[in-house]
XYZ file of C-alpha atoms in Angstrom:
573
model
C -11.052 23.423 -0.295
C -10.621 19.710 0.367
C -8.449 18.912 3.413
C -6.540 15.800 4.473
C -3.261 14.821 6.124
C -1.456 13.249 3.159
C -1.991 13.524 -0.590
C -0.661 10.564 -2.588
C -0.158 11.165 -6.309
C -0.281 7.919 -8.282
C -1.976 4.553 -7.822
C 0.794 2.212 -8.993
C 2.639 -0.164 -6.646
C 4.174 2.705 -4.634
C 0.988 4.778 -4.429
C -1.420 1.914 -3.771
C 0.796 0.360 -1.083
C 1.214 3.772 0.556
C -2.564 4.165 0.576
C -3.021 0.780 2.222
C -0.273 1.402 4.784
C -1.679 4.818 5.713
C -5.210 3.428 5.932
C -4.102 0.684 8.328
C -2.259 3.260 10.421
C -5.371 5.454 10.619
C -3.873 8.361 8.658
C -6.376 10.423 6.690
C -5.266 10.673 3.057
C -6.417 11.127 -0.516
C -4.978 9.364 -3.567
C -5.218 11.135 -6.919
C -4.452 9.458 -10.222
C -4.842 10.886 -13.708
C -5.953 7.526 -15.075
C -9.520 6.251 -15.288
C -8.564 2.750 -14.169
C -5.738 0.851 -12.546
C -2.960 -0.913 -14.488
C -4.170 -2.711 -17.592
C -0.766 -4.164 -18.534
C 0.896 -6.827 -16.362
C 4.228 -4.888 -16.327
C 5.909 -5.593 -12.943
C 5.435 -9.128 -11.648
C 8.221 -10.691 -9.535
C 7.231 -10.304 -5.870
C 10.168 -11.143 -3.642
C 10.325 -12.326 -0.051
C 10.822 -8.902 1.475
C 7.786 -7.488 -0.299
C 5.717 -10.496 0.717
C 6.723 -9.767 4.328
C 5.467 -6.213 3.850
C 2.222 -7.540 2.396
C 1.825 -9.880 5.374
C 2.105 -6.842 7.638
C -0.472 -5.006 5.498
C -2.884 -7.927 5.789
C -3.116 -8.885 2.110
C -0.536 -11.662 1.656
C -3.198 -14.359 1.436
C -4.960 -12.490 -1.363
C -1.673 -12.197 -3.259
C -0.888 -15.881 -2.795
C -4.343 -16.812 -4.110
C -3.884 -14.774 -7.299
C -0.158 -15.162 -7.994
C 1.724 -17.896 -9.794
C 3.598 -19.810 -7.061
C 7.358 -20.027 -6.710
C 7.726 -23.570 -8.050
C 6.547 -22.580 -11.554
C 8.776 -19.512 -11.760
C 12.297 -20.730 -11.880
C 13.572 -22.606 -14.930
C 14.852 -19.537 -16.763
C 15.675 -20.798 -20.249
C 17.930 -19.420 -22.988
C 17.062 -20.625 -26.478
C 16.930 -19.682 -30.172
C 13.099 -19.778 -29.958
C 10.664 -21.556 -27.674
C 10.219 -24.264 -30.283
C 13.873 -24.106 -31.304
C 17.210 -25.087 -29.877
C 17.872 -24.678 -26.163
C 21.136 -23.025 -25.146
C 20.932 -23.551 -21.388
C 18.966 -22.942 -18.219
C 19.534 -21.340 -14.834
C 17.413 -22.130 -11.781
C 15.967 -18.839 -10.584
C 13.997 -17.049 -7.866
C 14.997 -19.489 -5.131
C 14.136 -22.711 -6.980
C 17.694 -24.062 -6.971
C 17.801 -26.627 -4.102
C 20.626 -24.760 -2.341
C 18.946 -21.408 -2.845
C 15.581 -22.807 -1.793
C 17.037 -23.758 1.577
C 18.504 -20.271 1.983
C 15.132 -18.719 1.139
C 13.277 -20.899 3.632
C 15.778 -20.083 6.372
C 15.597 -16.353 5.634
C 11.880 -15.625 5.703
C 8.401 -16.931 6.484
C 7.307 -15.661 3.058
C 7.767 -17.139 -0.399
C 8.545 -15.420 -3.662
C 5.688 -15.441 -6.158
C 4.711 -13.948 -9.519
C 1.950 -11.346 -9.166
C 1.338 -9.284 -12.340
C 0.838 -5.583 -11.759
C -2.640 -5.603 -13.296
C -3.669 -7.919 -10.442
C -1.537 -6.362 -7.692
C -2.756 -2.779 -8.096
C -6.502 -3.550 -7.872
C -5.925 -5.811 -4.878
C -3.951 -3.131 -3.009
C -6.354 -0.337 -3.958
C -9.426 -2.352 -3.001
C -7.943 -3.246 0.376
C -7.011 0.399 0.949
C -10.501 1.636 0.085
C -12.049 -0.962 2.373
C -10.053 0.567 5.234
C -10.872 4.199 4.486
C -8.621 5.316 1.648
C -10.164 7.929 -0.670
C -8.992 7.291 -4.244
C -9.857 9.854 -6.923
C -9.508 8.538 -10.470
C -9.344 10.834 -13.533
C -7.792 13.456 -11.266
C -4.580 15.000 -12.542
C -1.898 16.537 -10.367
C -1.021 20.017 -11.661
C 1.205 21.666 -9.047
C 1.883 22.141 -5.372
C 2.883 24.983 -3.061
C 4.567 24.436 0.296
C 4.383 26.712 3.329
C 5.266 26.386 7.014
C 2.044 24.613 7.921
C 1.429 22.321 4.972
C 1.186 21.872 1.239
C -1.528 22.957 -1.179
C -1.962 20.597 -4.127
C -3.778 21.786 -7.235
C -5.496 19.085 -9.280
C -7.789 18.919 -12.303
C -10.859 16.736 -12.550
C -10.407 15.285 -16.040
C -14.089 14.402 -16.355
C -15.538 17.794 -15.416
C -12.541 19.836 -16.525
C -12.426 22.022 -13.400
C -9.483 22.585 -11.077
C -9.522 22.541 -7.294
C -7.118 22.505 -4.351
C -6.383 19.903 -1.702
C -4.835 21.123 1.520
C -2.599 18.587 3.308
C 0.235 18.302 5.768
C 2.379 16.214 3.376
C 2.573 15.200 -0.278
C 3.838 11.845 -1.584
C 4.695 11.649 -5.264
C 4.356 8.122 -6.602
C 3.647 9.247 -10.148
C 6.126 7.141 -12.080
C 9.255 7.492 -14.153
C 8.368 10.945 -15.459
C 7.214 12.258 -12.119
C 5.903 15.812 -12.140
C 5.940 15.886 -8.343
C 9.664 15.051 -8.236
C 10.332 17.660 -10.922
C 8.319 20.348 -9.131
C 10.011 19.499 -5.837
C 13.402 19.919 -7.478
C 14.698 16.502 -6.426
C 18.263 16.132 -7.766
C 18.623 13.258 -10.229
C 21.718 11.363 -11.300
C 21.927 9.239 -14.448
C 20.432 9.013 -17.901
C 16.982 8.455 -19.359
C 16.308 6.683 -22.647
C 19.409 4.470 -22.662
C 17.688 1.965 -24.979
C 14.247 1.289 -26.432
C 11.951 -1.635 -25.631
C 8.518 -2.833 -26.657
C 5.938 -4.715 -24.611
C 3.597 -7.024 -26.524
C 0.885 -8.683 -24.449
C -0.745 -11.662 -26.125
C -2.691 -14.851 -25.550
C -1.620 -18.171 -26.987
C -1.339 -21.723 -25.708
C 2.424 -22.216 -25.394
C 2.270 -25.234 -23.093
C 3.764 -27.613 -25.708
C 7.026 -25.638 -25.525
C 7.161 -24.522 -21.898
C 5.222 -26.809 -19.555
C 8.167 -29.225 -19.220
C 10.469 -26.359 -18.135
C 8.166 -23.996 -16.211
C 9.389 -20.452 -15.790
C 8.307 -16.840 -15.878
C 11.149 -15.924 -18.273
C 12.328 -17.410 -21.564
C 15.196 -15.555 -23.237
C 15.404 -15.892 -27.014
C 18.663 -15.165 -28.846
C 18.256 -14.834 -32.621
C 21.040 -13.966 -35.074
C 19.791 -11.783 -37.914
C 17.178 -9.960 -35.886
C 16.530 -6.311 -36.700
C 18.144 -4.786 -33.594
C 21.912 -4.476 -33.829
C 22.257 -7.605 -35.954
C 21.246 -9.838 -33.053
C 18.181 -9.796 -30.870
C 17.736 -10.969 -27.285
C 13.991 -11.099 -26.818
C 12.099 -12.032 -23.687
C 8.984 -14.192 -23.613
C 7.466 -13.722 -20.169
C 4.716 -15.779 -18.641
C 1.848 -13.698 -17.286
C -0.525 -16.560 -16.501
C 0.449 -20.215 -17.018
C 0.512 -21.059 -19.882
C -1.749 -19.019 -22.123
C -1.136 -15.342 -21.305
C 2.230 -13.815 -22.148
C 4.256 -10.654 -22.531
C 7.109 -10.219 -24.994
C 9.848 -7.640 -24.488
C 11.612 -6.729 -27.735
C 14.046 -3.962 -28.522
C 14.106 -1.010 -30.886
C 16.620 1.719 -31.678
C 15.830 4.510 -29.231
C 17.455 7.060 -31.560
C 15.013 6.193 -34.366
C 11.946 5.810 -32.168
C 9.588 2.851 -31.824
C 8.115 1.087 -34.867
C 4.421 1.172 -35.697
C 2.888 -1.403 -33.391
C 0.392 -2.862 -35.832
C -1.203 -6.262 -35.285
C 0.785 -7.566 -38.237
C 4.104 -6.389 -36.739
C 3.411 -7.564 -33.180
C 2.017 -10.922 -34.300
C 5.131 -11.404 -36.422
C 7.428 -10.749 -33.447
C 5.463 -13.244 -31.328
C 5.653 -15.988 -33.946
C 9.344 -15.333 -34.536
C 10.289 -15.664 -30.871
C 8.030 -18.645 -30.261
C 9.347 -20.224 -33.466
C 5.976 -21.342 -34.858
C 4.977 -19.649 -38.109
C 1.267 -20.491 -37.900
C 0.800 -19.983 -34.167
C -2.686 -18.784 -33.244
C -2.090 -15.469 -31.473
C -4.446 -12.945 -29.906
C -2.727 -9.577 -29.438
C -4.042 -7.973 -26.250
C -1.987 -4.781 -26.308
C 1.401 -3.250 -26.983
C 3.430 -0.260 -25.842
C 6.878 1.290 -26.154
C 9.150 2.300 -23.274
C 12.781 3.145 -22.640
C 15.496 1.628 -20.505
C 16.569 4.204 -17.924
C 19.515 4.504 -15.542
C 18.554 7.280 -13.157
C 18.144 7.710 -9.411
C 17.288 10.644 -7.170
C 19.985 11.811 -4.773
C 17.317 12.777 -2.229
C 13.738 11.531 -1.856
C 12.268 14.564 -0.173
C 12.137 18.316 -0.027
C 10.401 19.880 2.943
C 6.889 18.481 3.154
C 7.131 16.695 -0.199
C 8.409 13.144 -0.614
C 8.612 10.800 -3.582
C 8.887 7.042 -3.962
C 8.814 4.284 -6.529
C 9.757 4.928 -10.156
C 9.641 8.656 -9.455
C 13.021 8.320 -7.732
C 14.557 5.106 -9.098
C 14.192 4.528 -12.824
C 15.654 1.357 -14.251
C 14.911 -1.678 -16.434
C 12.982 -4.656 -15.026
C 16.135 -6.770 -14.626
C 16.302 -8.555 -11.244
C 12.580 -7.919 -10.740
C 13.290 -5.092 -8.309
C 10.987 -2.312 -9.539
C 7.656 -2.791 -7.798
C 9.363 -4.483 -4.844
C 11.551 -1.464 -4.156
C 8.575 0.852 -4.718
C 6.363 -0.852 -2.139
C 9.234 -1.016 0.327
C 9.750 2.758 -0.099
C 6.170 3.348 0.954
C 6.380 0.930 3.861
C 9.422 2.800 5.169
C 7.783 6.234 5.021
C 4.205 5.423 6.069
C 4.865 4.714 9.738
C 7.085 7.780 10.024
C 4.318 10.005 8.658
C 1.878 8.423 11.077
C 4.148 8.987 14.083
C 4.765 12.632 13.177
C 1.074 13.297 12.581
C 0.190 11.709 15.943
C 2.763 13.867 17.716
C 4.860 10.835 18.672
C 7.861 11.998 16.622
C 9.503 15.196 15.518
C 9.406 16.098 11.833
C 13.144 15.384 11.707
C 12.241 11.679 11.666
C 11.054 12.157 8.082
C 14.608 13.025 7.011
C 15.550 9.410 7.680
C 13.337 8.280 4.770
C 15.697 9.704 2.171
C 18.794 8.766 4.176
C 17.661 5.139 4.262
C 15.962 4.578 0.933
C 18.042 6.680 -1.497
C 21.112 4.389 -1.182
C 18.871 1.379 -1.795
C 17.407 3.057 -4.883
C 20.864 3.769 -6.305
C 21.931 0.175 -5.680
C 18.825 -1.166 -7.425
C 19.235 1.107 -10.462
C 22.890 0.156 -10.844
C 22.233 -3.548 -10.295
C 19.388 -3.710 -12.840
C 21.430 -1.987 -15.540
C 24.509 -4.044 -14.738
C 22.459 -7.220 -15.199
C 21.662 -6.170 -18.759
C 25.352 -5.717 -19.509
C 26.198 -9.108 -18.033
C 24.173 -10.783 -20.762
C 27.121 -9.930 -23.019
C 29.023 -12.861 -21.499
C 26.546 -15.213 -23.178
C 27.039 -13.466 -26.521
C 30.810 -13.746 -26.103
C 30.642 -17.448 -25.243
C 28.529 -18.164 -28.323
C 30.851 -16.158 -30.580
C 28.183 -13.752 -31.777
C 29.408 -10.455 -30.318
C 32.348 -9.926 -32.683
C 30.458 -9.884 -35.974
C 27.372 -8.374 -37.618
C 26.981 -11.264 -40.084
C 24.048 -13.514 -39.086
C 25.522 -16.452 -41.022
C 28.779 -16.199 -39.103
C 26.849 -15.909 -35.820
C 24.909 -19.101 -36.561
C 28.083 -20.868 -37.584
C 29.862 -19.830 -34.369
C 26.907 -20.910 -32.263
C 26.798 -24.294 -33.982
C 30.417 -25.044 -33.089
C 29.503 -25.727 -29.472
C 27.891 -29.010 -30.602
C 31.157 -30.330 -32.019
C 33.653 -32.647 -30.276
C 36.576 -30.652 -29.004
C 34.452 -27.533 -28.237
C 34.715 -28.068 -24.498
C 36.073 -24.558 -23.965
C 33.085 -22.924 -25.669
C 30.600 -25.145 -23.877
C 32.238 -24.383 -20.543
C 32.212 -20.663 -21.266
C 28.506 -20.828 -22.139
C 27.672 -22.787 -18.976
C 29.533 -20.289 -16.842
C 27.985 -17.291 -18.604
C 24.459 -18.604 -18.074
C 25.173 -19.598 -14.472
C 26.507 -16.076 -13.854
C 22.993 -14.771 -14.521
C 22.202 -15.773 -10.938
C 23.184 -12.152 -10.261
C 19.975 -11.231 -12.063
C 17.661 -14.136 -11.309
C 18.649 -15.176 -7.789
C 20.289 -12.181 -6.101
C 19.018 -13.008 -2.623
C 21.432 -10.622 -0.938
C 20.320 -7.661 -3.042
C 16.765 -8.342 -1.896
C 17.362 -8.854 1.841
C 20.740 -7.428 2.879
C 19.545 -3.828 3.020
C 21.144 -1.760 5.769
C 19.730 1.550 6.959
C 22.050 4.245 8.288
C 20.212 7.266 9.658
C 19.152 9.117 12.783
C 16.373 6.523 13.177
C 18.914 3.782 13.868
C 21.146 3.584 16.949
C 24.499 2.138 15.892
C 26.612 0.182 18.380
C 29.761 -1.924 18.651
C 28.045 -4.879 20.317
C 28.972 -7.176 17.418
C 30.416 -6.602 13.975
C 28.084 -6.794 11.000
C 28.679 -10.285 9.542
C 27.941 -8.942 6.068
C 31.542 -7.735 5.998
C 32.777 -11.328 6.007
C 30.522 -12.658 3.247
C 32.221 -13.440 -0.038
C 29.368 -12.113 -2.171
C 26.729 -9.995 -0.388
C 24.727 -9.601 -3.617
C 24.010 -13.328 -3.761
C 24.126 -14.383 -0.102
C 21.761 -13.101 2.573
C 23.156 -12.869 6.113
C 20.853 -12.879 9.141
C 21.960 -10.361 11.758
C 20.656 -8.112 14.511
C 22.955 -5.283 13.380
C 21.057 -1.982 13.847
C 19.619 -0.917 10.498
C 19.272 -4.478 9.213
C 15.949 -6.211 8.783
C 15.170 -8.276 11.874
C 16.157 -11.921 11.285
C 13.452 -14.509 10.764
C 13.148 -17.351 13.239
C 10.230 -19.641 13.942
C 8.927 -19.276 17.493
C 6.075 -21.109 19.192
C 2.952 -19.330 20.392
C -0.384 -20.625 21.632
C -1.905 -20.431 18.173
C 1.010 -22.200 16.482
C 4.416 -21.310 15.150
C 4.971 -17.635 14.386
C 7.846 -15.795 12.728
C 9.744 -13.003 14.431
C 8.955 -10.980 11.277
C 5.228 -11.325 11.927
C 5.559 -10.551 15.632
C 7.180 -7.239 14.713
C 5.628 -4.393 12.747
C 1.919 -3.587 12.545
C 2.519 0.075 13.290
C 4.436 -0.375 16.564
C 7.962 -0.845 17.811
C 8.616 -4.338 19.163
C 11.149 -5.124 21.878
C 12.224 -8.770 21.933
C 13.682 -9.986 25.227
C 14.024 -13.220 27.196
C 13.709 -14.554 30.730
C 14.965 -11.849 33.066
C 13.885 -9.091 30.729
C 10.312 -8.835 31.980
C 11.064 -5.390 33.437
C 11.235 -3.827 29.988
C 8.088 -1.640 29.889
C 5.439 -1.882 27.183
C 3.605 1.220 25.976
C 1.294 2.468 23.269
C 4.313 2.714 20.979
C 6.209 -0.404 22.079
C 5.096 -4.004 22.337
C 7.334 -6.204 24.517
C 7.679 -9.853 23.498
C 9.310 -12.089 26.102
C 10.626 -15.241 24.447
C 11.366 -18.199 26.669
C 10.043 -21.155 28.703
C 6.773 -20.447 30.438
C 6.020 -17.349 28.393
C 3.416 -16.838 25.664
C 6.159 -17.089 23.039
C 8.806 -19.806 23.274
C 11.882 -20.746 21.253
C 11.624 -24.548 20.964
C 14.219 -24.885 18.212
C 16.691 -22.552 19.916
C 17.372 -20.688 16.662
C 16.478 -17.283 18.084
C 18.558 -17.738 21.241
C 21.585 -18.904 19.271
C 21.386 -15.873 16.984
C 21.082 -13.371 19.832
C 23.820 -15.036 21.875
C 26.207 -14.990 18.893
C 25.724 -11.234 18.594
C 26.138 -10.407 22.271
C 22.506 -10.077 23.401
C 21.794 -11.881 26.668
C 18.472 -13.257 27.870
C 17.597 -10.073 29.771
C 18.810 -7.830 26.963
C 16.637 -6.451 24.216
C 16.293 -6.120 20.478
C 14.216 -3.063 19.532
C 12.600 -3.423 16.106
C 10.910 -0.573 14.227
C 7.409 -0.773 12.708
C 9.017 -1.518 9.319
C 10.820 -4.627 10.701
C 14.283 -3.017 10.760
C 16.389 -3.148 13.916
C 16.409 0.208 15.702
C 18.687 -0.620 18.647
C 19.940 -3.505 20.753
C 20.862 -3.949 24.417
C 23.255 -6.597 25.746
C 21.503 -6.865 29.117
C 18.728 -5.291 31.165
C 19.931 -1.830 32.258
C 19.483 -0.479 35.764
C 16.702 1.783 34.503
C 14.996 -0.074 31.658
C 12.148 2.423 31.355
C 14.501 5.399 31.219
C 16.834 3.652 28.770
C 14.011 2.712 26.434
C 12.473 6.195 26.614
C 15.807 7.834 25.842
C 16.395 5.463 22.934
C 12.974 6.176 21.453
C 13.482 9.913 21.828
C 16.774 9.616 19.979
C 15.170 7.626 17.172
C 12.008 9.697 16.902
C 13.663 13.062 17.451
C 11.125 13.895 20.140
């Protein structure tokens, strides 16, 4: 029997990032995946600031930045009748609006980028293997059995055809939207699968004549008379600028997907691009369904799940792979601490407590974003009829003098799509409430006073929130508070007068102030802490996943005892 500490099922964004995180933490593990290779289709692609912060911690951000399309080419999301046809409007997206860009730069040391899944997975898996991860391709998960001491996972080698068992302490199911691990573990699900049908068509064609002047990763095409519900809203997505693309097109889920022949797929491409004789190379195609389902709990005993296994939703808002990798980042350090004997197994309960609410929010937000496209249909006058001629006539009216009301409605409807394409608060305002966070009444969470927490990120030291970013000065140059935290350890930030806080194997102490290795020349960090009631000698305790664990207004009489008691409360030890 093969033995290890953790078995990871699946090598997608959740599984591969878990493998890399465990490898960096020194946790012995085995990854099994039923597939012969990693992702062939680009699928997920938007990589937001929070995920880039995770990737910085995992040591691979530079590799991602070298391969990804940068932020400045991502953001002119365009609505049109075809790429070569009439433009209906644009919305600046993914932090490229000047006001949003400033908010993004203030919020994080990292930048959003576009990293297709067929590049992300191999990069993560290669980095994991280089640091000791054992990845078994063509190895299919069959079942698992849990007992008091561990879990026995039965797998099949799909090349040899034989079955064998892997004995582990814990099992992590990252096996996608039809997860067998989640099903076998009996994780309770809420929602609906197969809400609508969609097709992916990956193709190569030089589309620079129609897109280079308005660079974006997304071009939305609205065509009256299309074969889905009388009107089609197709997506032309940039994979690599400007000659590799992916089209998303709908089909009636009740009738099943059409035959994806080269003739059919090439026809869809030419129709959405709007060029009848466009030279097109079809790379691949596949059918999938829009889902609206989330798990109520992410774990059962020694079995945990993450990624699409527990939150199943459309790609709206670009939250899928981001949420998946953040799931793994949350759980990996907790597994490591339990396996080292630094924490009680009760710490693992906090994974579900913290991530399940985020998963539900993401699933609801992604599906809501699809529905909000209806405002554009309403503004154009195409949602109240099935007649393509009437739709075209209603759309044409916006060009006429006196159609100010329609033009205003269209502008507002397109601008409202910021809730899909620039929801900065959804990405960064996550709050964890669990036994691994010590709540206090030191200062109220400022998120309560924000007009729209889905759009606006608020920096705060509130326990459970991600530690705020501020640029500090170190001997090697400026460094972010985000990068000073993490890396498998707790970090306690303090200032002059707080030198008595004790460091340990689990806790790194960072004294920020004049004459110390880390200084605050801009004063941003000091202003933030002072506003939330943390004095120079106080402390901000940050978990290995960058979320605030606890905060202290001032140095206590017994700093060592206070810190030890706080850690015991968090870790359950």
